[in-house]
mmCIF file of C-alpha atoms in Angstrom:
data_model
loop_
_atom_site.group_PDB
_atom_site.id
_atom_site.type_symbol
_atom_site.label_atom_id
_atom_site.label_comp_id
_atom_site.label_asym_id
_atom_site.label_seq_id
_atom_site.Cartn_x
_atom_site.Cartn_y
_atom_site.Cartn_z
ATOM 1 C CA MET A 17 0.000 0.000 0.000
ATOM 2 C CA GLU A 18 2.774 2.455 0.942
ATOM 3 C CA THR A 19 4.699 1.865 -2.309
ATOM 4 C CA THR A 20 1.531 2.148 -4.402
ATOM 5 C CA LEU A 21 0.701 5.484 -2.745
ATOM 6 C CA LEU A 22 4.239 6.753 -3.336
ATOM 7 C CA ARG A 23 3.932 5.897 -7.013
ATOM 8 C CA ARG A 24 0.668 7.810 -7.335
ATOM 9 C CA VAL A 25 2.025 10.868 -5.515
ATOM 10 C CA LEU A 26 5.315 10.965 -7.445
ATOM 11 C CA ARG A 27 4.084 10.062 -10.931
ATOM 12 C CA ARG A 28 3.631 13.689 -12.046
ATOM 13 C CA PRO A 29 7.058 14.966 -10.891
ATOM 14 C CA LEU A 30 8.708 11.847 -12.336
ATOM 15 C CA ARG A 31 7.119 12.585 -15.694
ATOM 16 C CA GLY A 32 8.390 16.134 -15.377
ATOM 17 C CA SER A 33 11.922 14.793 -15.023
ATOM 18 C CA LEU A 34 11.887 14.067 -18.766
ATOM 19 C CA ARG A 35 12.961 17.687 -19.128
ATOM 20 C CA GLN A 36 16.379 16.581 -17.865
ATOM 21 C CA VAL A 37 17.020 14.629 -21.082
ATOM 22 C CA ARG A 38 19.541 16.469 -23.263
ATOM 23 C CA HIS A 39 20.224 16.406 -27.020
ATOM 24 C CA VAL A 40 16.797 14.915 -27.890
ATOM 25 C CA ARG A 41 13.173 15.646 -27.016
ATOM 26 C CA PRO A 42 11.341 12.639 -25.569
ATOM 27 C CA VAL A 43 7.741 12.152 -26.637
ATOM 28 C CA PRO A 44 5.518 13.663 -23.885
ATOM 29 C CA PRO A 45 3.265 11.013 -22.306
ATOM 30 C CA ALA A 46 0.128 12.902 -23.322
ATOM 31 C CA ARG A 47 1.207 12.775 -26.975
ATOM 32 C CA ALA A 48 2.393 9.164 -27.032
ATOM 33 C CA ARG A 49 0.743 6.971 -29.638
ATOM 34 C CA GLY A 50 1.163 3.452 -30.973
ATOM 35 C CA LEU A 51 4.283 1.598 -29.844
ATOM 36 C CA VAL A 52 5.516 4.520 -27.740
ATOM 37 C CA ALA A 53 2.230 4.617 -25.819
ATOM 38 C CA GLU A 54 2.370 0.845 -25.258
ATOM 39 C CA VAL A 55 5.867 1.018 -23.802
ATOM 40 C CA TYR A 56 5.058 4.063 -21.671
ATOM 41 C CA GLY A 57 1.989 2.296 -20.255
ATOM 42 C CA GLN A 58 3.889 -0.870 -19.380
ATOM 43 C CA ALA A 59 6.745 1.100 -17.816
ATOM 44 C CA GLU A 60 4.471 3.126 -15.549
ATOM 45 C CA ARG A 61 2.493 0.062 -14.480
ATOM 46 C CA GLU A 62 5.390 -2.307 -13.916
ATOM 47 C CA PHE A 63 8.400 -0.131 -13.091
ATOM 48 C CA GLY A 64 6.409 2.415 -11.136
ATOM 49 C CA MET A 65 7.543 5.348 -13.256
ATOM 50 C CA LEU A 66 8.307 6.539 -16.754
ATOM 51 C CA ALA A 67 12.036 6.659 -16.123
ATOM 52 C CA PRO A 68 14.080 9.119 -18.225
ATOM 53 C CA PRO A 69 16.592 6.389 -19.255
ATOM 54 C CA VAL A 70 13.717 4.592 -20.971
ATOM 55 C CA ALA A 71 11.837 7.621 -22.281
ATOM 56 C CA LEU A 72 14.902 9.184 -23.908
ATOM 57 C CA HIS A 73 14.625 6.427 -26.543
ATOM 58 C CA SER A 74 11.139 7.507 -27.626
ATOM 59 C CA PRO A 75 12.213 9.394 -30.802
ATOM 60 C CA ALA A 76 13.051 5.890 -32.133
ATOM 61 C CA PRO A 77 10.020 3.738 -31.172
ATOM 62 C CA GLU A 78 11.468 0.299 -32.010
ATOM 63 C CA VAL A 79 14.640 1.093 -30.049
ATOM 64 C CA LEU A 80 12.462 2.290 -27.159
ATOM 65 C CA ALA A 81 10.666 -1.063 -27.189
ATOM 66 C CA ALA A 82 13.996 -2.913 -27.348
ATOM 67 C CA CYS A 83 15.369 -1.025 -24.335
ATOM 68 C CA TRP A 84 12.237 -1.592 -22.261
ATOM 69 C CA MET A 85 12.067 -5.266 -23.234
ATOM 70 C CA MET A 86 15.626 -5.958 -22.044
ATOM 71 C CA LEU A 87 15.069 -4.054 -18.792
ATOM 72 C CA ARG A 88 11.714 -5.643 -18.026
ATOM 73 C CA GLU A 89 12.593 -9.255 -18.780
ATOM 74 C CA THR A 90 15.858 -9.216 -16.788
ATOM 75 C CA LEU A 91 15.556 -6.737 -13.917
ATOM 76 C CA LEU A 92 11.817 -6.748 -13.225
ATOM 77 C CA ALA A 93 10.211 -10.030 -14.273
ATOM 78 C CA GLU A 94 9.758 -12.873 -11.798
ATOM 79 C CA THR A 95 12.276 -15.423 -13.060
ATOM 80 C CA HIS A 96 12.672 -19.170 -12.749
ATOM 81 C CA GLY A 97 16.401 -19.010 -12.053
ATOM 82 C CA GLY A 98 16.103 -18.134 -8.386
ATOM 83 C CA ALA A 99 17.821 -14.715 -8.476
ATOM 84 C CA GLY A 100 15.791 -12.237 -6.449
ATOM 85 C CA ARG A 101 15.298 -8.584 -7.278
ATOM 86 C CA ALA A 102 17.969 -7.540 -4.767
ATOM 87 C CA THR A 103 20.587 -9.713 -6.492
ATOM 88 C CA ARG A 104 19.638 -8.234 -9.843
ATOM 89 C CA GLU A 105 19.835 -4.701 -8.472
ATOM 90 C CA ALA A 106 23.323 -5.540 -7.160
ATOM 91 C CA VAL A 107 24.342 -6.532 -10.693
ATOM 92 C CA ALA A 108 22.879 -3.305 -12.086
ATOM 93 C CA THR A 109 24.757 -1.263 -9.476
ATOM 94 C CA GLY A 110 28.056 -3.066 -10.051
ATOM 95 C CA VAL A 111 27.963 -2.675 -13.829
ATOM 96 C CA SER A 112 27.079 0.988 -13.424
ATOM 97 C CA ARG A 113 30.045 1.562 -11.132
ATOM 98 C CA GLY A 114 32.363 -0.056 -13.655
ATOM 99 C CA ASN A 115 31.016 2.160 -16.433
ATOM 100 C CA ALA A 116 31.301 5.393 -14.420
ATOM 101 C CA CYS A 117 27.546 6.055 -14.633
ATOM 102 C CA PRO A 118 26.676 7.982 -11.437
ATOM 103 C CA TYR A 119 23.021 8.361 -12.457
ATOM 104 C CA CYS A 120 22.473 4.585 -12.586
ATOM 105 C CA VAL A 121 24.629 3.957 -9.509
ATOM 106 C CA GLY A 122 22.440 6.395 -7.582
ATOM 107 C CA VAL A 123 19.118 4.987 -8.780
ATOM 108 C CA HIS A 124 19.926 1.292 -8.488
ATOM 109 C CA GLY A 125 21.996 1.691 -5.349
ATOM 110 C CA ALA A 126 18.921 3.338 -3.815
ATOM 111 C CA ALA A 127 16.722 0.524 -5.094
ATOM 112 C CA LEU A 128 19.088 -2.020 -3.565
ATOM 113 C CA GLY A 129 18.962 -0.137 -0.268
ATOM 114 C CA GLY A 130 15.164 -0.200 -0.399
ATOM 115 C CA LEU A 131 15.166 -3.961 -0.894
ATOM 116 C CA VAL A 132 17.950 -4.740 1.615
ATOM 117 C CA PRO A 133 17.708 -1.915 4.162
ATOM 118 C CA SER A 134 20.329 -3.371 6.523
ATOM 119 C CA SER A 135 23.688 -4.918 5.515
ATOM 120 C CA LYS A 136 24.259 -5.618 1.809
ATOM 121 C CA ALA A 137 27.519 -7.464 2.479
ATOM 122 C CA GLY A 138 26.113 -10.746 1.209
ATOM 123 C CA LEU A 139 25.613 -9.219 -2.241
ATOM 124 C CA ALA A 140 29.082 -7.651 -2.441
ATOM 125 C CA PRO A 141 30.602 -10.569 -4.449
ATOM 126 C CA VAL A 142 27.787 -10.324 -7.011
ATOM 127 C CA GLU A 143 28.256 -6.569 -7.345
ATOM 128 C CA GLU A 144 32.015 -6.984 -7.729
ATOM 129 C CA TRP A 145 31.550 -9.658 -10.416
ATOM 130 C CA ALA A 146 29.265 -7.304 -12.303
ATOM 131 C CA ARG A 147 31.745 -4.442 -11.967
ATOM 132 C CA SER A 148 34.910 -6.251 -13.013
ATOM 133 C CA GLY A 149 33.996 -9.668 -14.460
ATOM 134 C CA GLY A 150 35.748 -12.945 -13.649
ATOM 135 C CA ALA A 151 34.215 -16.114 -12.262
ATOM 136 C CA ALA A 152 30.593 -15.673 -11.233
ATOM 137 C CA PRO A 153 29.799 -16.101 -7.496
ATOM 138 C CA PHE A 154 26.467 -17.815 -8.251
ATOM 139 C CA PRO A 155 25.412 -21.123 -9.865
ATOM 140 C CA GLU A 156 25.222 -21.445 -13.617
ATOM 141 C CA LYS A 157 21.513 -22.234 -13.272
ATOM 142 C CA GLY A 158 19.678 -18.958 -13.631
ATOM 143 C CA SER A 159 22.716 -17.190 -15.043
ATOM 144 C CA ALA A 160 20.724 -15.936 -18.050
ATOM 145 C CA GLU A 161 18.838 -13.454 -15.897
ATOM 146 C CA LEU A 162 21.955 -12.030 -14.252
ATOM 147 C CA VAL A 163 24.077 -11.889 -17.393
ATOM 148 C CA GLY A 164 21.009 -10.307 -18.992
ATOM 149 C CA VAL A 165 20.895 -7.615 -16.306
ATOM 150 C CA ALA A 166 24.604 -6.977 -16.862
ATOM 151 C CA VAL A 167 24.171 -6.615 -20.631
ATOM 152 C CA THR A 168 21.123 -4.385 -20.167
ATOM 153 C CA PHE A 169 23.079 -2.021 -17.927
ATOM 154 C CA HIS A 170 26.176 -2.040 -20.102
ATOM 155 C CA TYR A 171 23.729 -0.767 -22.715
ATOM 156 C CA LEU A 172 21.780 1.645 -20.515
ATOM 157 C CA ASN A 173 24.824 3.160 -18.789
ATOM 158 C CA ARG A 174 26.150 4.315 -22.144
ATOM 159 C CA MET A 175 22.852 5.859 -23.177
ATOM 160 C CA VAL A 176 22.415 7.544 -19.802
ATOM 161 C CA ASN A 177 25.939 8.985 -19.867
ATOM 162 C CA VAL A 178 25.228 10.527 -23.274
ATOM 163 C CA PHE A 179 21.729 11.874 -22.621
ATOM 164 C CA LEU A 180 21.348 12.518 -18.867
ATOM 165 C CA ASP A 181 23.094 14.339 -16.040
ATOM 166 C CA GLU A 182 24.749 12.644 -13.067
ATOM 167 C CA THR A 183 21.627 12.460 -10.885
ATOM 168 C CA PRO A 184 17.901 11.863 -11.419
ATOM 169 C CA LEU A 185 17.098 14.683 -9.001
ATOM 170 C CA PRO A 186 16.210 18.173 -10.281
ATOM 171 C CA PRO A 187 19.254 20.490 -10.535
ATOM 172 C CA ARG A 188 18.114 22.810 -7.711
ATOM 173 C CA THR A 189 17.400 20.060 -5.164
ATOM 174 C CA PRO A 190 18.902 21.178 -1.811
ATOM 175 C CA ARG A 191 21.859 19.059 -0.768
ATOM 176 C CA LEU A 192 20.222 18.123 2.560
ATOM 177 C CA ALA A 193 17.138 16.820 0.755
ATOM 178 C CA ARG A 194 18.952 14.605 -1.736
ATOM 179 C CA GLY A 195 19.456 11.643 0.557
ATOM 180 C CA VAL A 196 15.800 11.607 1.595
ATOM 181 C CA LEU A 197 14.615 11.823 -1.999
ATOM 182 C CA MET A 198 16.931 9.043 -3.177
ATOM 183 C CA ARG A 199 15.747 6.778 -0.355
ATOM 184 C CA THR A 200 12.172 7.562 -1.341
ATOM 185 C CA LEU A 201 13.006 6.667 -4.930
ATOM 186 C CA GLY A 202 14.498 3.383 -3.726
ATOM 187 C CA ARG A 203 11.273 2.547 -1.883
ATOM 188 C CA LEU A 204 9.275 3.473 -4.960
ATOM 189 C CA MET A 205 11.146 0.894 -7.033
ATOM 190 C CA ARG A 206 10.296 -2.047 -4.772
ATOM 191 C CA PRO A 207 8.106 -4.728 -6.404
ATOM 192 C CA VAL A 208 4.380 -4.360 -5.771
ATOM 193 C CA GLY A 209 1.757 -7.107 -5.563
ATOM 194 C CA GLY A 210 2.422 -10.391 -7.318
ATOM 195 C CA GLY A 211 5.400 -9.175 -9.319
ATOM 196 C CA VAL A 212 5.943 -8.863 -13.058
ATOM 197 C CA GLU A 213 5.127 -11.912 -15.172
ATOM 198 C CA PRO A 214 7.894 -13.035 -17.550
ATOM 199 C CA GLY A 215 7.353 -12.493 -21.257
ATOM 200 C CA GLY A 216 4.791 -9.715 -21.018
ATOM 201 C CA SER A 217 6.768 -7.354 -23.247
ATOM 202 C CA LEU A 218 7.631 -9.786 -26.039
ATOM 203 C CA GLY A 219 4.630 -8.810 -28.150
ATOM 204 C CA LEU A 220 6.049 -5.316 -28.638
ATOM 205 C CA LEU A 221 8.507 -6.457 -31.320
ATOM 206 C CA PRO A 222 8.456 -9.313 -33.869
ATOM 207 C CA MET A 223 10.217 -12.636 -33.282
ATOM 208 C CA ALA A 224 13.858 -12.894 -34.352
ATOM 209 C CA PRO A 225 16.645 -15.501 -34.161
ATOM 210 C CA LEU A 226 19.007 -15.365 -31.197
ATOM 211 C CA PRO A 227 22.518 -14.308 -32.334
ATOM 212 C CA GLY A 228 25.444 -16.492 -31.307
ATOM 213 C CA ASP A 229 26.990 -13.896 -28.996
ATOM 214 C CA LEU A 230 23.743 -13.876 -27.000
ATOM 215 C CA SER A 231 23.622 -17.665 -26.602
ATOM 216 C CA TRP A 232 23.991 -17.300 -22.826
ATOM 217 C CA ALA A 233 20.268 -16.420 -22.846
ATOM 218 C CA ALA A 234 19.130 -19.578 -24.629
ATOM 219 C CA GLY A 235 18.125 -21.499 -21.503
ATOM 220 C CA THR A 236 15.512 -18.937 -20.438
ATOM 221 C CA PRO A 237 12.885 -18.428 -23.172
ATOM 222 C CA GLU A 238 11.653 -15.016 -22.045
ATOM 223 C CA VAL A 239 15.162 -13.587 -21.722
ATOM 224 C CA ALA A 240 16.217 -15.152 -25.026
ATOM 225 C CA GLY A 241 13.116 -13.787 -26.738
ATOM 226 C CA ALA A 242 13.724 -10.302 -25.370
ATOM 227 C CA PHE A 243 17.353 -10.129 -26.453
ATOM 228 C CA ALA A 244 16.727 -11.681 -29.863
ATOM 229 C CA ARG A 245 14.015 -9.130 -30.620
ATOM 230 C CA ALA A 246 15.961 -6.219 -29.124
ATOM 231 C CA ALA A 247 19.134 -7.098 -31.010
ATOM 232 C CA ALA A 248 17.243 -7.293 -34.306
ATOM 233 C CA ALA A 249 15.535 -3.935 -33.733
ATOM 234 C CA ILE A 250 18.774 -2.183 -32.782
ATOM 235 C CA GLU A 251 20.677 -3.740 -35.681
ATOM 236 C CA ALA A 252 17.987 -2.409 -38.040
ATOM 237 C CA ALA A 253 18.359 1.010 -36.411
ATOM 238 C CA GLY A 254 22.100 0.854 -36.996
ATOM 239 C CA ARG A 255 21.619 0.096 -40.665
ATOM 240 C CA ARG A 256 19.371 3.160 -40.951
ATOM 241 C CA SER A 257 21.478 5.668 -39.065
ATOM 242 C CA VAL A 258 25.099 4.488 -38.865
ATOM 243 C CA PRO A 259 27.252 4.609 -42.015
ATOM 244 C CA GLY A 260 28.544 1.202 -43.072
ATOM 245 C CA PRO A 261 32.232 2.114 -42.659
ATOM 246 C CA VAL A 262 31.528 3.268 -39.097
ATOM 247 C CA ARG A 263 29.779 -0.007 -38.283
ATOM 248 C CA ASP A 264 32.761 -1.913 -39.681
ATOM 249 C CA LEU A 265 35.219 0.215 -37.719
ATOM 250 C CA LEU A 266 33.468 -0.292 -34.392
ATOM 251 C CA ALA A 267 33.029 -4.031 -34.994
ATOM 252 C CA ALA A 268 36.760 -4.381 -35.662
ATOM 253 C CA ARG A 269 37.657 -2.416 -32.525
ATOM 254 C CA LEU A 270 35.289 -4.461 -30.357
ATOM 255 C CA ALA A 271 36.494 -7.831 -31.652
ATOM 256 C CA GLY A 272 39.563 -7.886 -29.425
ATOM 257 C CA TRP A 273 38.318 -5.620 -26.643
ATOM 258 C CA ASP A 274 38.740 -6.822 -23.065
ATOM 259 C CA GLY A 275 36.569 -4.147 -21.473
ATOM 260 C CA ALA A 276 39.437 -1.857 -20.475
ATOM 261 C CA GLN A 277 38.869 1.904 -20.540
ATOM 262 C CA PRO A 278 40.821 3.876 -23.165
ATOM 263 C CA GLY A 279 43.488 6.401 -22.210
ATOM 264 C CA LEU A 280 42.677 9.898 -21.023
ATOM 265 C CA GLY A 281 43.544 11.643 -24.263
ATOM 266 C CA GLY A 282 41.513 11.739 -27.457
ATOM 267 C CA ALA A 283 44.267 10.728 -29.856
ATOM 268 C CA TRP A 284 42.939 7.169 -30.099
ATOM 269 C CA VAL A 285 39.622 8.446 -31.459
ATOM 270 C CA GLU A 286 41.235 10.659 -34.092
ATOM 271 C CA GLU A 287 43.560 7.865 -35.113
ATOM 272 C CA ALA A 288 40.631 5.468 -35.439
ATOM 273 C CA VAL A 289 38.520 7.761 -37.643
ATOM 274 C CA ALA A 290 41.398 8.995 -39.806
ATOM 275 C CA ASP A 291 40.659 6.527 -42.614
ATOM 276 C CA LEU A 292 36.935 7.333 -42.717
ATOM 277 C CA ALA A 293 35.533 9.685 -45.309
ATOM 278 C CA ALA A 294 35.218 13.215 -43.937
ATOM 279 C CA GLU A 295 31.418 13.037 -43.896
ATOM 280 C CA ASP A 296 31.511 9.852 -41.776
ATOM 281 C CA ARG A 297 33.952 11.056 -39.123
ATOM 282 C CA PRO A 298 31.387 12.753 -36.834
ATOM 283 C CA ALA A 299 29.396 9.503 -36.722
ATOM 284 C CA GLY A 300 32.618 7.573 -36.151
ATOM 285 C CA ARG A 301 33.707 9.733 -33.219
ATOM 286 C CA LEU A 302 30.291 9.531 -31.575
ATOM 287 C CA ALA A 303 30.007 5.764 -32.041
ATOM 288 C CA LEU A 304 33.499 5.058 -30.700
ATOM 289 C CA LEU A 305 33.132 7.299 -27.670
ATOM 290 C CA THR A 306 29.673 5.919 -26.876
ATOM 291 C CA ALA A 307 30.984 2.350 -26.968
ATOM 292 C CA PHE A 308 34.311 2.803 -25.159
ATOM 293 C CA ALA A 309 34.063 5.991 -23.055
ATOM 294 C CA SER A 310 30.463 7.204 -22.964
ATOM 295 C CA TYR A 311 31.129 9.479 -19.988
ATOM 296 C CA ARG A 312 33.316 11.558 -22.330
ATOM 297 C CA VAL A 313 30.650 12.252 -24.954
ATOM 298 C CA GLY A 314 30.285 16.020 -24.942
ATOM 299 C CA GLY A 315 27.907 18.367 -26.651
ATOM 300 C CA SER A 316 30.361 19.208 -29.415
ATOM 301 C CA VAL A 317 30.632 15.543 -30.443
ATOM 302 C CA VAL A 318 26.848 15.220 -30.550
ATOM 303 C CA ASP A 319 26.403 18.525 -32.372
ATOM 304 C CA ALA A 320 28.883 17.520 -35.070
ATOM 305 C CA PHE A 321 26.806 14.419 -35.788
ATOM 306 C CA THR A 322 23.393 16.124 -35.659
ATOM 307 C CA GLU A 323 24.354 19.135 -37.768
ATOM 308 C CA GLY A 324 21.876 19.366 -40.636
ATOM 309 C CA ARG A 325 19.600 16.659 -39.179
ATOM 310 C CA ARG A 326 16.137 17.714 -38.055
ATOM 311 C CA GLU A 327 15.024 14.470 -36.398
ATOM 312 C CA ASP A 328 16.186 13.115 -33.052
ATOM 313 C CA GLY A 329 15.675 9.517 -34.123
ATOM 314 C CA ALA A 330 19.010 9.203 -35.945
ATOM 315 C CA LEU A 331 20.941 10.267 -32.840
ATOM 316 C CA VAL A 332 19.098 7.769 -30.656
ATOM 317 C CA GLU A 333 19.614 5.024 -33.236
ATOM 318 C CA LEU A 334 23.359 5.605 -33.624
ATOM 319 C CA THR A 335 24.075 5.743 -29.901
ATOM 320 C CA ALA A 336 21.806 2.760 -29.238
ATOM 321 C CA TRP A 337 23.570 0.707 -31.886
ATOM 322 C CA ALA A 338 27.029 1.562 -30.496
ATOM 323 C CA SER A 339 25.886 0.945 -26.910
ATOM 324 C CA MET A 340 24.371 -2.418 -27.786
ATOM 325 C CA ALA A 341 27.447 -3.517 -29.743
ATOM 326 C CA ALA A 342 29.641 -2.863 -26.689
ATOM 327 C CA ALA A 343 27.112 -4.446 -24.306
ATOM 328 C CA ARG A 344 26.909 -7.607 -26.395
ATOM 329 C CA ARG A 345 30.681 -7.904 -26.407
ATOM 330 C CA MET A 346 30.790 -7.524 -22.616
ATOM 331 C CA GLY A 347 28.000 -10.053 -22.067
ATOM 332 C CA ASP A 348 29.663 -12.646 -24.275
ATOM 333 C CA ARG A 349 32.949 -12.122 -22.439
ATOM 334 C CA MET A 350 31.320 -12.348 -18.986
ATOM 335 C CA ALA A 351 29.510 -15.574 -19.890
ATOM 336 C CA ARG A 352 32.636 -17.200 -21.306
ATOM 337 C CA GLU A 353 34.730 -16.315 -18.272
ATOM 338 C CA SER A 354 32.054 -17.355 -15.789
ATOM 339 C CA PHE A 355 30.513 -20.569 -17.067
ATOM 340 C CA SER A 356 31.905 -23.784 -18.501
ATOM 341 C CA ARG A 357 29.323 -24.156 -21.262
ATOM 342 C CA PHE A 358 30.685 -21.039 -22.995
ATOM 343 C CA PRO A 359 34.199 -22.175 -23.996
#
């Protein structure tokens, strides 16, 4: 009852937080139609809010559905693998720490605190695995859900770093009030009622085959269905909005990537895009930075790509494609290092 009341009281200000999204204009809830309206409705019912990290995708409806589908079927849905919501929130928090995404660390750290209000020491090994990789501190059974959470947040962290500030709170929130508001947000995100049924989002996008680098999801039909559909939608977005040479460049760079952060300077980016045609270099810079160092994507990099473009959809599609390419690489690597059936 308390959490339901909180959601009703805070729904309006949470919707107002969409004004914090930069570079693109999310579709306002009152104007949402079709697929966007479907996703918005599910998100508010099942997540308790229309969160800016989801809504920022709305200029590209299929990518919006892909993002929500991954989030819902891994973090929120009641799974058969035995991993509770607190364990999944620990994975989300750990990945977000590793990706230097303070927004997601704040939100999901608060959610974890709301679920485990006393000591979280028992979840520390799970959070550390999510942050740095290595052998998983949980059984292989049910791993699809937790690897899925990790991949989802490797994706979302990059999008959040590009499009949102460091905190979900309004810029003028008094310092003394921030802790109270974040704890309230954590309570808001607790599951309500009977939980979220697996597979409820799969009808948003058409069926698709599961790519080989997502084979870790194969043992859990709802997770596999979500990632197969999401990957297909984001790949189609990439074909629309990312020049072919840029897609090839990023794929080559990711092939041998071990997850390490690039150096502090920007010389590696300029070296990487040097062989691209001049008209493709802005897209190349944005894609590379989104994939490897999203916290360093500045307004000038975005502006160089969007110059002459009137629609926000292309920007969402390019960054989503780059984010998903990096997230898939990290998920494949985590599964191979953690579980014997991924040699």
